[in-house]
Coordinates of C-alpha atoms in Angstrom, one line a residue:
X5 CA 6.3 100.7 56.2
X6 CA 3.6 102.1 53.9
X7 CA 2.2 100.2 50.9
X8 CA 4.2 102.2 48.3
X9 CA 7.6 101.4 49.9
X10 CA 6.5 97.7 50.3
X11 CA 5.7 97.4 46.5
X12 CA 9.0 99.1 45.6
X13 CA 10.9 96.6 47.7
X14 CA 9.1 93.7 46.1
X15 CA 10.0 95.0 42.6
X16 CA 13.6 95.3 43.6
X17 CA 13.8 91.7 44.8
X18 CA 12.2 90.5 41.6
X19 CA 14.7 92.2 39.2
X20 CA 18.0 92.2 41.1
X21 CA 19.9 88.9 41.1
X22 CA 20.2 87.3 44.5
X23 CA 24.0 87.1 44.6
X24 CA 24.3 90.7 43.5
X25 CA 22.9 92.0 46.8
X26 CA 24.7 89.4 48.9
X27 CA 21.6 87.9 50.2
X28 CA 23.2 84.7 51.4
X29 CA 26.7 86.1 52.0
X30 CA 26.4 86.6 55.8
X31 CA 25.3 83.0 56.3
X32 CA 28.1 81.7 54.0
X33 CA 30.7 83.8 55.8
X34 CA 29.5 82.5 59.1
X35 CA 30.0 78.9 57.9
X36 CA 33.5 79.8 56.6
X37 CA 34.8 81.5 59.7
X38 CA 32.8 80.4 62.8
X39 CA 33.7 76.7 62.5
X40 CA 37.4 77.2 62.2
X41 CA 38.6 77.8 65.6
X42 CA 40.4 74.9 67.3
X43 CA 43.7 74.2 69.1
X44 CA 46.5 72.4 67.4
X45 CA 47.7 69.2 68.9
X46 CA 44.8 68.9 71.3
X47 CA 44.5 65.2 71.6
X48 CA 43.2 63.3 68.6
X49 CA 46.4 61.3 68.5
X50 CA 47.2 62.3 64.9
X51 CA 50.2 64.6 65.4
X52 CA 49.5 68.2 64.4
X53 CA 45.7 68.5 64.2
X54 CA 44.3 72.0 64.3
X55 CA 40.7 71.1 63.5
X56 CA 38.7 68.1 64.8
X57 CA 35.3 67.2 65.9
X58 CA 35.9 69.1 69.1
X59 CA 34.7 72.5 67.7
X60 CA 35.1 75.7 69.6
X61 CA 32.4 77.3 71.7
X62 CA 32.1 79.9 69.0
X63 CA 31.3 77.2 66.5
X64 CA 28.8 75.6 68.8
X65 CA 27.1 78.9 69.4
X66 CA 26.8 79.6 65.7
X67 CA 25.6 76.0 64.8
X68 CA 22.0 76.9 64.5
X69 CA 22.7 80.0 62.4
X70 CA 25.1 78.1 60.2
X71 CA 22.5 75.3 59.5
X72 CA 19.9 77.9 58.7
X73 CA 22.3 79.6 56.4
X74 CA 23.2 76.3 54.7
X75 CA 19.5 75.7 54.0
X76 CA 19.1 79.1 52.4
X77 CA 22.2 78.6 50.4
X78 CA 21.0 75.2 49.2
X79 CA 17.8 76.8 47.9
X80 CA 19.9 79.2 45.9
X81 CA 21.9 76.4 44.4
X82 CA 18.7 74.6 43.5
X83 CA 17.5 77.6 41.6
X84 CA 20.8 77.8 39.7
X85 CA 21.0 74.1 39.0
X86 CA 24.8 74.1 38.7
X87 CA 26.1 71.2 36.6
X88 CA 28.7 69.0 38.4
X89 CA 30.5 66.1 36.8
X90 CA 32.0 63.1 38.5
X91 CA 35.2 61.7 37.0
X92 CA 37.4 58.9 38.3
X93 CA 41.1 59.6 37.6
X94 CA 42.3 57.1 40.1
X95 CA 40.6 54.4 42.2
X96 CA 37.1 52.9 42.1
X97 CA 34.2 52.6 44.6
X98 CA 31.3 50.2 44.8
X99 CA 28.1 51.0 42.9
X100 CA 26.2 51.5 46.2
X101 CA 28.7 54.1 47.4
X102 CA 28.5 55.9 44.0
X103 CA 24.7 56.1 44.2
X104 CA 24.8 57.5 47.7
X105 CA 27.2 60.2 46.7
X106 CA 25.3 61.1 43.6
X107 CA 22.1 61.4 45.6
X108 CA 23.9 63.7 48.1
X109 CA 24.8 66.0 45.3
X110 CA 21.3 66.0 43.9
X111 CA 19.9 66.8 47.3
X112 CA 22.1 69.8 47.4
X113 CA 20.6 71.1 44.2
X114 CA 23.3 70.2 41.7
X115 CA 22.6 68.8 38.2
X116 CA 24.8 65.8 38.2
X117 CA 26.7 64.3 35.2
X118 CA 28.3 61.0 36.1
X119 CA 31.2 59.8 33.9
X120 CA 32.2 56.9 36.2
X121 CA 30.8 53.5 35.8
X122 CA 31.7 50.7 38.4
X123 CA 31.5 48.0 35.8
X124 CA 34.5 49.6 33.9
X125 CA 36.8 48.8 36.8
X126 CA 40.3 47.7 35.6
X127 CA 42.8 46.2 38.1
X128 CA 43.0 48.7 41.0
X129 CA 41.8 51.6 38.8
X130 CA 38.3 52.9 38.0
X131 CA 38.9 52.1 34.3
X132 CA 41.7 51.9 31.9
X133 CA 44.1 54.8 31.6
X134 CA 42.6 55.8 28.3
X135 CA 39.0 55.6 29.6
X136 CA 39.8 57.6 32.7
X137 CA 41.5 60.4 30.7
X138 CA 38.5 60.4 28.4
X139 CA 36.2 61.0 31.4
X140 CA 38.0 64.2 32.2
X141 CA 38.1 65.5 28.6
X142 CA 34.4 64.7 28.2
X143 CA 33.4 66.5 31.4
X144 CA 35.5 69.5 30.4
X145 CA 33.9 69.7 27.0
X146 CA 30.3 69.5 28.3
X147 CA 28.9 73.0 28.3
X148 CA 26.4 72.2 31.0
X149 CA 29.1 71.2 33.5
X150 CA 30.6 74.0 35.7
X151 CA 32.3 71.8 38.3
X152 CA 34.4 68.7 37.8
X153 CA 34.8 66.6 41.0
X154 CA 37.1 63.6 41.5
X155 CA 35.5 60.4 42.5
X156 CA 38.2 59.5 45.1
X157 CA 41.9 59.4 45.6
X158 CA 44.1 56.4 45.9
X159 CA 46.5 56.1 43.0
X160 CA 46.3 56.5 39.2
X161 CA 46.2 60.2 38.3
X162 CA 49.9 60.4 37.5
X163 CA 49.4 57.8 34.8
X164 CA 47.0 60.1 33.0
X165 CA 49.2 63.3 33.0
X166 CA 50.9 62.7 29.6
X167 CA 47.4 61.9 28.1
X168 CA 45.7 65.2 29.1
X169 CA 45.7 68.6 27.4
X170 CA 46.3 70.7 30.4
X171 CA 46.6 73.9 28.4
X172 CA 43.1 73.3 27.1
X173 CA 41.8 72.2 30.5
X174 CA 43.1 75.4 32.1
X175 CA 41.2 77.4 29.5
X176 CA 38.0 75.3 29.8
X177 CA 36.5 77.5 32.5
X178 CA 35.6 74.4 34.6
X179 CA 36.3 74.3 38.3
X180 CA 38.2 71.1 39.1
X181 CA 37.9 69.8 42.7
X182 CA 39.6 67.1 44.7
X183 CA 42.5 66.2 46.9
X184 CA 44.9 63.4 47.8
X185 CA 46.0 61.7 44.5
X186 CA 44.2 64.4 42.6
X187 CA 47.0 66.8 43.6
X188 CA 48.9 65.5 40.6
X189 CA 46.2 66.9 38.3
X190 CA 46.0 70.2 40.1
X191 CA 49.8 70.8 39.9
X192 CA 49.9 70.0 36.2
X193 CA 46.9 72.4 35.7
X194 CA 48.6 75.1 37.8
X195 CA 51.7 74.9 35.6
X196 CA 49.5 75.9 32.7
X197 CA 48.1 78.8 34.6
X198 CA 44.8 77.0 35.7
X199 CA 43.3 77.4 39.1
X200 CA 41.7 74.3 40.8
X201 CA 40.2 73.6 44.2
X202 CA 41.7 71.3 46.9
X203 CA 38.5 70.2 48.4
X204 CA 36.0 67.4 48.9
X205 CA 35.6 64.3 46.6
X206 CA 32.6 62.2 46.1
X207 CA 34.1 59.5 48.3
X208 CA 34.4 59.6 51.2
X209 CA 33.2 63.2 51.7
X210 CA 29.8 62.8 50.0
X211 CA 29.2 59.1 50.7
X212 CA 29.4 59.4 54.5
X213 CA 26.4 58.5 56.6
X214 CA 27.4 61.5 58.8
X215 CA 27.8 64.2 56.2
X216 CA 29.8 67.2 57.2
X217 CA 27.6 70.3 56.9
X218 CA 30.8 72.3 57.4
X219 CA 32.6 70.7 54.4
X220 CA 29.6 71.1 52.2
X221 CA 29.0 74.7 53.2
X222 CA 32.5 75.8 52.7
X223 CA 32.7 74.0 49.4
X224 CA 29.6 75.8 48.1
X225 CA 30.9 79.1 49.4
X226 CA 34.1 78.8 47.4
X227 CA 32.2 77.8 44.2
X228 CA 30.1 80.9 44.2
X229 CA 32.1 83.6 46.0
X230 CA 35.5 84.9 44.7
X231 CA 36.9 85.5 48.1
X232 CA 36.8 83.6 51.4
X233 CA 38.8 83.2 54.6
X234 CA 39.9 80.5 57.0
X235 CA 40.6 81.0 60.7
X236 CA 42.1 78.6 63.2
X237 CA 44.2 78.5 66.4
X238 CA 47.6 76.8 66.8
X239 CA 49.5 78.0 69.9
X240 CA 53.0 77.5 68.5
X241 CA 52.5 79.3 65.2
X242 CA 54.9 82.1 64.5
X243 CA 53.7 85.7 64.0
X244 CA 53.8 86.5 60.3
X245 CA 52.0 88.6 57.7
X246 CA 52.7 87.4 54.1
X247 CA 51.1 87.3 50.7
X248 CA 51.5 85.1 47.8
X249 CA 50.1 82.4 45.5
X250 CA 48.4 79.6 47.5
X251 CA 49.4 76.2 46.2
X252 CA 50.1 72.7 47.4
X253 CA 48.1 69.6 48.4
X254 CA 49.1 66.1 49.3
X255 CA 52.7 66.0 50.4
X256 CA 53.4 62.5 48.9
X257 CA 52.2 63.7 45.5
X258 CA 54.2 66.9 45.7
X259 CA 57.4 65.0 46.5
X260 CA 56.5 62.5 43.7
X261 CA 56.2 65.3 41.1
X262 CA 59.4 67.1 42.1
X263 CA 61.8 67.1 39.2
X264 CA 59.1 66.2 36.7
X265 CA 57.6 68.3 33.9
X266 CA 54.3 68.5 35.8
X267 CA 55.6 70.4 38.9
X268 CA 54.9 74.1 38.7
X269 CA 57.6 76.6 39.5
X270 CA 56.1 78.9 42.2
X271 CA 58.2 81.6 43.9
X272 CA 57.1 83.7 46.9
X273 CA 54.1 81.4 47.4
X274 CA 52.3 80.0 50.4
X275 CA 52.6 76.2 50.3
X276 CA 50.1 74.0 52.1
X277 CA 50.5 70.2 52.6
X278 CA 48.7 67.3 54.2
X279 CA 48.9 63.5 54.2
X280 CA 47.6 60.3 55.6
X281 CA 49.3 57.1 56.8
X282 CA 52.7 58.8 56.8
X283 CA 55.0 58.4 59.8
X284 CA 56.7 61.6 61.1
X285 CA 60.1 60.5 59.6
X286 CA 58.5 60.1 56.2
X287 CA 56.9 63.5 56.4
X288 CA 60.3 65.0 57.3
X289 CA 62.0 63.1 54.5
X290 CA 59.5 64.4 51.9
X291 CA 59.7 68.0 53.2
X292 CA 63.5 67.8 53.1
X293 CA 63.3 66.6 49.5
X294 CA 61.2 69.7 48.7
X295 CA 63.7 71.9 50.5
X296 CA 66.8 70.4 48.9
X297 CA 65.2 70.7 45.5
X298 CA 64.9 74.5 46.2
X299 CA 61.2 74.6 46.4
X300 CA 60.7 75.5 50.1
X301 CA 63.4 78.1 50.1
X302 CA 61.4 80.1 47.5
X303 CA 58.2 80.2 49.5
X304 CA 56.9 82.8 51.9
X305 CA 55.6 80.2 54.3
X306 CA 54.8 76.5 54.7
X307 CA 51.4 75.6 56.2
X308 CA 50.8 72.1 57.5
X309 CA 47.3 70.7 57.3
X310 CA 46.1 67.4 58.9
X311 CA 48.4 64.4 59.0
X312 CA 46.2 61.5 60.0
X313 CA 46.1 57.8 60.6
X314 CA 49.7 57.0 61.4
X315 CA 51.0 55.0 64.4
X316 CA 54.1 55.8 66.5
X317 CA 56.5 52.9 66.8
X318 CA 58.7 51.8 69.7
X319 CA 61.7 52.2 67.5
X320 CA 61.0 55.9 67.2
X321 CA 62.0 56.3 70.8
X322 CA 60.3 59.7 71.4
X323 CA 60.6 60.9 67.8
X324 CA 57.0 61.9 67.3
X325 CA 55.3 64.5 65.1
X326 CA 56.1 67.3 67.5
X327 CA 59.8 66.3 67.7
X328 CA 59.9 66.2 64.0
X329 CA 58.2 69.6 63.7
X330 CA 60.6 71.2 66.2
X331 CA 63.6 70.0 64.2
X332 CA 62.1 71.0 60.9
X333 CA 61.5 74.5 62.2
X334 CA 65.1 74.8 63.2
X335 CA 66.2 73.5 59.8
X336 CA 64.1 75.5 57.4
X337 CA 64.6 79.1 56.5
X338 CA 60.8 79.9 56.1
X339 CA 58.1 80.0 58.8
X340 CA 56.2 76.8 59.4
X341 CA 52.6 77.0 60.6
X342 CA 50.3 74.1 61.7
X343 CA 46.7 73.4 62.2
X344 CA 45.2 74.2 58.8
X345 CA 41.8 72.4 58.7
X346 CA 42.4 70.5 55.5
X347 CA 43.3 66.9 54.7
X348 CA 41.9 63.4 55.0
X349 CA 39.4 64.5 57.7
X350 CA 35.7 64.8 57.9
X351 CA 35.6 68.6 58.3
X352 CA 37.7 70.3 55.7
X353 CA 37.9 73.6 54.0
X354 CA 38.1 74.1 50.2
X355 CA 41.2 75.9 49.1
X356 CA 41.6 77.5 45.6
X357 CA 45.0 76.3 44.3
X358 CA 46.5 79.3 42.4
X359 CA 44.5 82.0 44.2
X360 CA 46.0 85.1 45.9
X361 CA 46.4 84.5 49.6
X362 CA 47.3 86.6 52.6
X363 CA 48.4 84.6 55.6
X364 CA 48.4 86.3 59.0
X365 CA 49.3 84.8 62.4
X366 CA 49.3 86.6 65.7
X367 CA 49.7 85.0 69.1
X368 CA 48.5 81.6 67.9
X369 CA 45.5 82.9 65.9
X370 CA 46.0 82.3 62.2
X371 CA 43.9 83.5 59.3
X372 CA 44.1 82.8 55.5
X373 CA 42.4 85.3 53.2
X374 CA 41.8 84.0 49.7
X375 CA 40.8 86.0 46.6
X376 CA 41.2 86.3 42.8
X377 CA 40.0 82.8 41.9
X378 CA 37.3 81.7 39.4
X379 CA 33.7 80.9 40.5
X380 CA 30.7 79.4 38.7
X381 CA 28.8 82.6 38.2

């Protein structure tokens, strides 16, 4: 390369925004796709589990590249200093855990705005209902905040629904992130046309001693790129190719909201669900509730994420998660897929709730393409 060409290239790098030329896109795409190949039901004892710490050889082979890409992506985030707010719509955490999570976010290059204060704890909640609702409204009105992340799950978000202006929140331009109990907020927002993100929360995802680089990388990818994809293996998944609105979250919260003013009416969508501490019969019962309410019948597909930390009982007499799943598939009129790497697990994807999705499955290999959702840029 001669000196003239070298100078021209330096000038181009100086004046063209980094994201416009896709400088970190290959690394981000590797972190999205390479780590998402695992076999469903391969022995973590938690029913249908399509993604666990036993990553595929493809993931292991790309580990070094993925870590390098995450480092480069983090420097981009540092340069941008994206504002992220922490709000507590439900439960509380100790002050030491809060500090650890905030430091994690700062180390990733975010400008952190914390609206949760441990001394405000009220009964089993992070603060009174009025104070917790005010946290969300204050974060949404802060012009320096781009992302609003839930502190944790637990219980309490549904108590706030009548107090919040979801039409205004949907128009705020903020990217709301969380899962579990936070599903109630996301459904109420979706009913008003707002997109949110089923993804990590401060606790436990960012307070862990063994942080998941995968979870952090995929979260960052979804915050800055308007399209992403998820791939996984599950040997019993049916062959399908469907498109629709991606929506869902925690199954208990979806069943809880059914029949209330906060439940969105989605037709021809792709519904994903996950849960924790729920026996197979309870999972079946909640899914039957959604079906009998007419919700499942209107969807293109049902995708099961991770159902973790439940114990089989002697009384079940062979009725385990797989038996429940087989009966469910014979009962429902829509295809049921398993293994989505999302839920109360260490390594999880971030899913834009309300985005356009295309779901493909062939010979046990499943892929979810996501597009048309807001980002921070």
